[in-house]
mmCIF file of C-alpha atoms and ligand atoms in Angstrom:
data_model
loop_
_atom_site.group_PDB
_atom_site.id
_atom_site.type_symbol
_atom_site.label_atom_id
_atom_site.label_comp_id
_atom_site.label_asym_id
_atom_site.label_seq_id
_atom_site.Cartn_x
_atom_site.Cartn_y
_atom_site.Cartn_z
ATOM 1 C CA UNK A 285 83.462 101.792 -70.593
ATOM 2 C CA UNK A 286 85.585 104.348 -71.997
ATOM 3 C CA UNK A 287 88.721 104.592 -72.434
ATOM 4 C CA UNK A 288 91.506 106.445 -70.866
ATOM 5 C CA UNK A 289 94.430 108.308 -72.676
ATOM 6 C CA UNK A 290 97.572 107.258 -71.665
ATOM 7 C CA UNK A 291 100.582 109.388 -70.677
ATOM 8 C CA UNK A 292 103.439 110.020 -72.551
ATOM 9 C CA UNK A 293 107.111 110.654 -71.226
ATOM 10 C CA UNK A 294 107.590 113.326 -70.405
ATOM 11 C CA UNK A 295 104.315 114.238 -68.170
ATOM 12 C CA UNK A 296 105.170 114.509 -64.406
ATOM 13 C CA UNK A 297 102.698 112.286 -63.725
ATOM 14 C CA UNK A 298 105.101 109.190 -64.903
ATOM 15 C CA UNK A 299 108.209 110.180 -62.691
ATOM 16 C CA UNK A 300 105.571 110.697 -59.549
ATOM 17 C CA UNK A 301 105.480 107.976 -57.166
ATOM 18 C CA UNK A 302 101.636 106.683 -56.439
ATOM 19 C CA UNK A 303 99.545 106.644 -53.434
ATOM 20 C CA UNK A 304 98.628 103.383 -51.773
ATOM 21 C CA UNK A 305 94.717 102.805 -52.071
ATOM 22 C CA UNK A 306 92.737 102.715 -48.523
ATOM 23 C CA UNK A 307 90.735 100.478 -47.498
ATOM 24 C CA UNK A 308 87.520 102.295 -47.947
ATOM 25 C CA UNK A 309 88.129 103.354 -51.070
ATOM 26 C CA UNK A 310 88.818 99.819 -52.146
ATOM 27 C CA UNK A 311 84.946 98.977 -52.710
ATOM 28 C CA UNK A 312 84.295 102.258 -54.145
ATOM 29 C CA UNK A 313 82.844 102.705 -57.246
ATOM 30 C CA UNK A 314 85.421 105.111 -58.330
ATOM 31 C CA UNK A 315 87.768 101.949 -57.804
ATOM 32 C CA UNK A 316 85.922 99.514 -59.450
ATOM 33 C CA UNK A 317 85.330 101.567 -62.429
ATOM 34 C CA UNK A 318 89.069 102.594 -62.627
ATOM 35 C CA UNK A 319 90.003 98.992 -63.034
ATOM 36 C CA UNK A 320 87.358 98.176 -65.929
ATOM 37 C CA UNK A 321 88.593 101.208 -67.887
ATOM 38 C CA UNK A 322 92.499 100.353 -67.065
ATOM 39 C CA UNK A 323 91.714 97.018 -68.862
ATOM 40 C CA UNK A 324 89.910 98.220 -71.470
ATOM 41 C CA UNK A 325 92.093 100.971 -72.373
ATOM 42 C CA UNK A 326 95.419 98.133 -72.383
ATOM 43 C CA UNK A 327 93.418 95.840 -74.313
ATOM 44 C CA UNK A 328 92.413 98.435 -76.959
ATOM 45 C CA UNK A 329 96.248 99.702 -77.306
ATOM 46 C CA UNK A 330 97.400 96.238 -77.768
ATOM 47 C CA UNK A 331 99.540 96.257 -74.630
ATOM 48 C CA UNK A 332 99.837 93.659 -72.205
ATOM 49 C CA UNK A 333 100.007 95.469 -68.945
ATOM 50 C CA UNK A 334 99.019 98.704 -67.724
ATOM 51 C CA UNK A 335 99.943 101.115 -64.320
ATOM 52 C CA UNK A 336 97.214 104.129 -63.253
ATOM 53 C CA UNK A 337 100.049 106.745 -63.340
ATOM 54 C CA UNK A 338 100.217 105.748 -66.940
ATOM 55 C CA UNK A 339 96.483 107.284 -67.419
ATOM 56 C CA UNK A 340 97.652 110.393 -64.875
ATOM 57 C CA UNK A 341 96.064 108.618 -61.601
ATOM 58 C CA UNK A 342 98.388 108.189 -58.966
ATOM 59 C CA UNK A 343 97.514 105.443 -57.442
ATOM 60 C CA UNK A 344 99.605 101.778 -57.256
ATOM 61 C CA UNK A 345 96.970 100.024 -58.753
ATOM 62 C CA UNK A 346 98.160 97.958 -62.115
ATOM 63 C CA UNK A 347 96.362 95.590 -64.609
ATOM 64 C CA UNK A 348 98.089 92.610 -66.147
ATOM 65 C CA UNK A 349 97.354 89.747 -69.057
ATOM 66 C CA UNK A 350 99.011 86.948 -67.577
ATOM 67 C CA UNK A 351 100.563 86.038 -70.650
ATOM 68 C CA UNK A 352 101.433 82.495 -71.608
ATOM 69 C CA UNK A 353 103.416 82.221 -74.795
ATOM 70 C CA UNK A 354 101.858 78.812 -75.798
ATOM 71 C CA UNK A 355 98.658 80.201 -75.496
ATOM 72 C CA UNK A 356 97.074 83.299 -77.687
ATOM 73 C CA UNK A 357 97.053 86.326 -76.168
ATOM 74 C CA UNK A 358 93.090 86.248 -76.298
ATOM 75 C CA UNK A 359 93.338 83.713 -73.639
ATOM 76 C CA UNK A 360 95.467 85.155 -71.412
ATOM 77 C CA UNK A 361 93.996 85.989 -67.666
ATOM 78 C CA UNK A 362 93.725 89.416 -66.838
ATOM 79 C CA UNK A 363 95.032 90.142 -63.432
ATOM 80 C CA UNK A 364 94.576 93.313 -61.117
ATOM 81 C CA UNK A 365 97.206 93.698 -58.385
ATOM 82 C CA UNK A 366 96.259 96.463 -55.713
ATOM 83 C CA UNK A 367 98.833 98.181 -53.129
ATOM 84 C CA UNK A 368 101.604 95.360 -54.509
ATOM 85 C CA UNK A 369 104.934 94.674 -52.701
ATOM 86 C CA UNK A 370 106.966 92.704 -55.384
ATOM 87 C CA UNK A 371 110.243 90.933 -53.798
ATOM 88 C CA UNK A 372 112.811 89.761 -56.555
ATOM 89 C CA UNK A 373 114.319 86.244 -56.201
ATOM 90 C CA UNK A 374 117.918 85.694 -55.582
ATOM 91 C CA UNK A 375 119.703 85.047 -59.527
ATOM 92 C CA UNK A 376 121.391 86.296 -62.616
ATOM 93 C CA UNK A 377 119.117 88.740 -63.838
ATOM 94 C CA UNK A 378 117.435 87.989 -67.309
ATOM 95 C CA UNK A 379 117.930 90.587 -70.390
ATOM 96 C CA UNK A 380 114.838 90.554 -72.987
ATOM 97 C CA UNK A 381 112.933 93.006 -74.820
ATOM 98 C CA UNK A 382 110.387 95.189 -73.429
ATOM 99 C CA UNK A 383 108.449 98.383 -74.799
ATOM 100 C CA UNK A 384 106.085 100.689 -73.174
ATOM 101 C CA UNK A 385 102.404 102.476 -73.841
ATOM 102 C CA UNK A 386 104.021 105.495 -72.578
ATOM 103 C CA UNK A 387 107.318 105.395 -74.468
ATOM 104 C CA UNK A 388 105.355 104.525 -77.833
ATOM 105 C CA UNK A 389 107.413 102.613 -80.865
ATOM 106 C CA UNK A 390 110.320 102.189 -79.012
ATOM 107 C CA UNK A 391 112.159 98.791 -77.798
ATOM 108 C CA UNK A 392 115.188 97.920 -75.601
ATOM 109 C CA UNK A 393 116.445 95.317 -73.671
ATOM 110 C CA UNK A 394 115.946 95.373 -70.053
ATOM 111 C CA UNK A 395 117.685 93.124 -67.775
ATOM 112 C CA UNK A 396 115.458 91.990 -64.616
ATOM 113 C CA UNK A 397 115.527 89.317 -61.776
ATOM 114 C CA UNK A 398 113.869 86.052 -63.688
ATOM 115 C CA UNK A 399 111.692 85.233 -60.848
ATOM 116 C CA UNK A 400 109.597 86.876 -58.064
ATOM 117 C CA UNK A 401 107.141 87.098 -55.335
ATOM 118 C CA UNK A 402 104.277 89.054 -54.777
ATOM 119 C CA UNK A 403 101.678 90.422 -52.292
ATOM 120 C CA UNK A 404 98.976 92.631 -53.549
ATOM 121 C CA UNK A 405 94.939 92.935 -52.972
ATOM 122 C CA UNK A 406 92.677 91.894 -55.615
ATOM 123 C CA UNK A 407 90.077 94.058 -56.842
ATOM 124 C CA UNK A 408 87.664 92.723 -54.096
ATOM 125 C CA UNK A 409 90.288 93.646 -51.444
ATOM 126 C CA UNK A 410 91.027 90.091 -51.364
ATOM 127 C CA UNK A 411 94.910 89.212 -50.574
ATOM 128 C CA UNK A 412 96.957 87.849 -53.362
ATOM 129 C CA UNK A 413 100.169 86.010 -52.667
ATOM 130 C CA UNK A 414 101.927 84.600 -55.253
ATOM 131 C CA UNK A 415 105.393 83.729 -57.189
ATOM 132 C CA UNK A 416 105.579 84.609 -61.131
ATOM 133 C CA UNK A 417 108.525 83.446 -63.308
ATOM 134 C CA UNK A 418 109.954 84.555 -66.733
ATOM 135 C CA UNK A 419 107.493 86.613 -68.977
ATOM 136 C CA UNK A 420 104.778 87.272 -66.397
ATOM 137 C CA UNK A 421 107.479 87.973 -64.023
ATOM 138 C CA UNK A 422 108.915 90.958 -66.390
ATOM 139 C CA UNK A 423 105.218 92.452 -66.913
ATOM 140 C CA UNK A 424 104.793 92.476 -63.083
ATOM 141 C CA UNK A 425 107.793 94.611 -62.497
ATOM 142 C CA UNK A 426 107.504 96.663 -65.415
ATOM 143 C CA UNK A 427 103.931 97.536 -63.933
ATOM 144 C CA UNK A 428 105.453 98.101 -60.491
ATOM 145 C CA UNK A 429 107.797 100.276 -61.644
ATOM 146 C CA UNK A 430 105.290 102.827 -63.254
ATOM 147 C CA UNK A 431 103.981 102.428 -59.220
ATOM 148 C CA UNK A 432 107.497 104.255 -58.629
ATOM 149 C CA UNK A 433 107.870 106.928 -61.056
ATOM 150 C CA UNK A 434 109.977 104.311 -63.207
ATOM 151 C CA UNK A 435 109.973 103.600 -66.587
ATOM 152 C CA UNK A 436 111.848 100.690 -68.303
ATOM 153 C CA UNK A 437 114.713 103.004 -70.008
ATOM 154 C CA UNK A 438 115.514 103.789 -66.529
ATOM 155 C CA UNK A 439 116.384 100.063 -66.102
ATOM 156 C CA UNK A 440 118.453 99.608 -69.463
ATOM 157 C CA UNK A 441 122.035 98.914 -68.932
ATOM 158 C CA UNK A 442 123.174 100.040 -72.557
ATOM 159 C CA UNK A 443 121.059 101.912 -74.561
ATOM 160 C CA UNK A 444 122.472 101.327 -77.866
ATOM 161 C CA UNK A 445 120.086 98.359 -77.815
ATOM 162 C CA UNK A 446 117.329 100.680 -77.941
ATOM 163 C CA UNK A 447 115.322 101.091 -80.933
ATOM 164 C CA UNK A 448 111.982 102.060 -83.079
ATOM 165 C CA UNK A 449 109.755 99.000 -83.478
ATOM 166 C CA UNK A 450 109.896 98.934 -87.338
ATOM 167 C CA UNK A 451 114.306 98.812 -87.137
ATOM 168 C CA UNK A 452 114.003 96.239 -83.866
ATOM 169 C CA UNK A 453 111.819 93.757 -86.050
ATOM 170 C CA UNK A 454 114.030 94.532 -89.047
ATOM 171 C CA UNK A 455 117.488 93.816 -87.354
ATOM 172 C CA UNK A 456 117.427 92.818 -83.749
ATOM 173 C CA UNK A 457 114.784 90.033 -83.719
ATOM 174 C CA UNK A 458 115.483 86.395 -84.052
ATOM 175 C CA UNK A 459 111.765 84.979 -82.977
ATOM 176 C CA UNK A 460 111.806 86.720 -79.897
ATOM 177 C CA UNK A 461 108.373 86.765 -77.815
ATOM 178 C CA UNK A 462 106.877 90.548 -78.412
ATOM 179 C CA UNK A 463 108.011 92.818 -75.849
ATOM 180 C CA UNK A 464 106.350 93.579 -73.329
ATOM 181 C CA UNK A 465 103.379 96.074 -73.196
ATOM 182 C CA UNK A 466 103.796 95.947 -76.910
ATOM 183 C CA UNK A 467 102.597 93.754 -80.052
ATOM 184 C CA UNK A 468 104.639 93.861 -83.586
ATOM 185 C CA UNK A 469 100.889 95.247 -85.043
ATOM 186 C CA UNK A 470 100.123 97.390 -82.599
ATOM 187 C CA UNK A 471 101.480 101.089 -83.302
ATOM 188 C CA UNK A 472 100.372 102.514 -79.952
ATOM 189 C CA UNK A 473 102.673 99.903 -78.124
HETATM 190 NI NI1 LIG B 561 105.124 100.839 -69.357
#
């Protein structure tokens, strides 16, 4: 399966909002083969979630690990939401860390609703409805975002907390979970 390069920031293709996928072409094997190079192209640069604008096709299509942080990261699901509507839940939003395969070796914090609900289509054109909290809850709209020509700088609220990886592990972390679409070894984060 081979992988994909991923965008940087600065290509149009990240501030372009993405098609929905039809119905038809859900079965394809254009589609199918799409989604097994999305997830092999995250899991080979270490990330934790990736959107198909990030590899330039404009689709809202996104792959997830559906990370647990008692569990390693090798165990983690992988999810594939199709066409998703994501609804935040009523709250204080939650500030953590988050970094981005696009936006490569650099961290900030990124306040976001702690909780929501989602509707999507599996890869089989199955429909997905579920509620995700917390860490999976930040991937999921991270992912979404890239659906909507967003990217997670956009969502910052003050961006002196933003940083290279190598300063943020040096002087802003104090055992924080790894941000998201991003590992501390990973340089491609
Ligand atoms: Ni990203």
């Amino acid at each position: 399966m081979p992988i994909r390069d991923i965008l940087r920031l600065g290509h149009p293709a990240l501030r372009t909002p993405a098609s929905s996928v039809g119905d038809t072409d859900l079965q394809s094997d254009e589609i199918q083969i799409l989604v097994d190079d999305m997830l092999e192209t995250m899991r080979s640069a270490g990330g934790v979630g990736l959107a198909a604008p990030q590899i330039g096709v404009s689709l809202q299509l996104f792959v997830y690990l559906a990370v647990d942080v008692d569990r390693p990261r090798e165990d983690a699901e992988e999810k594939v939401l199709i066409n998703p509507a994501v609804e935040p839940e009523a709250g204080e939003p939650v500030y953590d860390w988050e970094g981005c395969l696009s936006i490569p070796d650099l961290r900030g914090l990124v306040p976001r609703p702690q909780a929501v609900r989602v509707h999507a289509l599996d890869r089989e054109g199955s429909k997905l409805e579920f509620r995700a909290t917390d860490y999976e809850a930040r991937i999921i709209q991270h992912e979404f975002d890239h659906l909507n020509g967003i990217v997670f700088v956009d969502r910052m609220r003050d961006l002196r907390s933003l940083a290279f990886s190598a300063e943020w592990e040096r002087y802003m972390t104090e055992g924080d979970e790894p941000p998201v679409e991003s590992e501390a070894a990973a340089e491609a984060g």
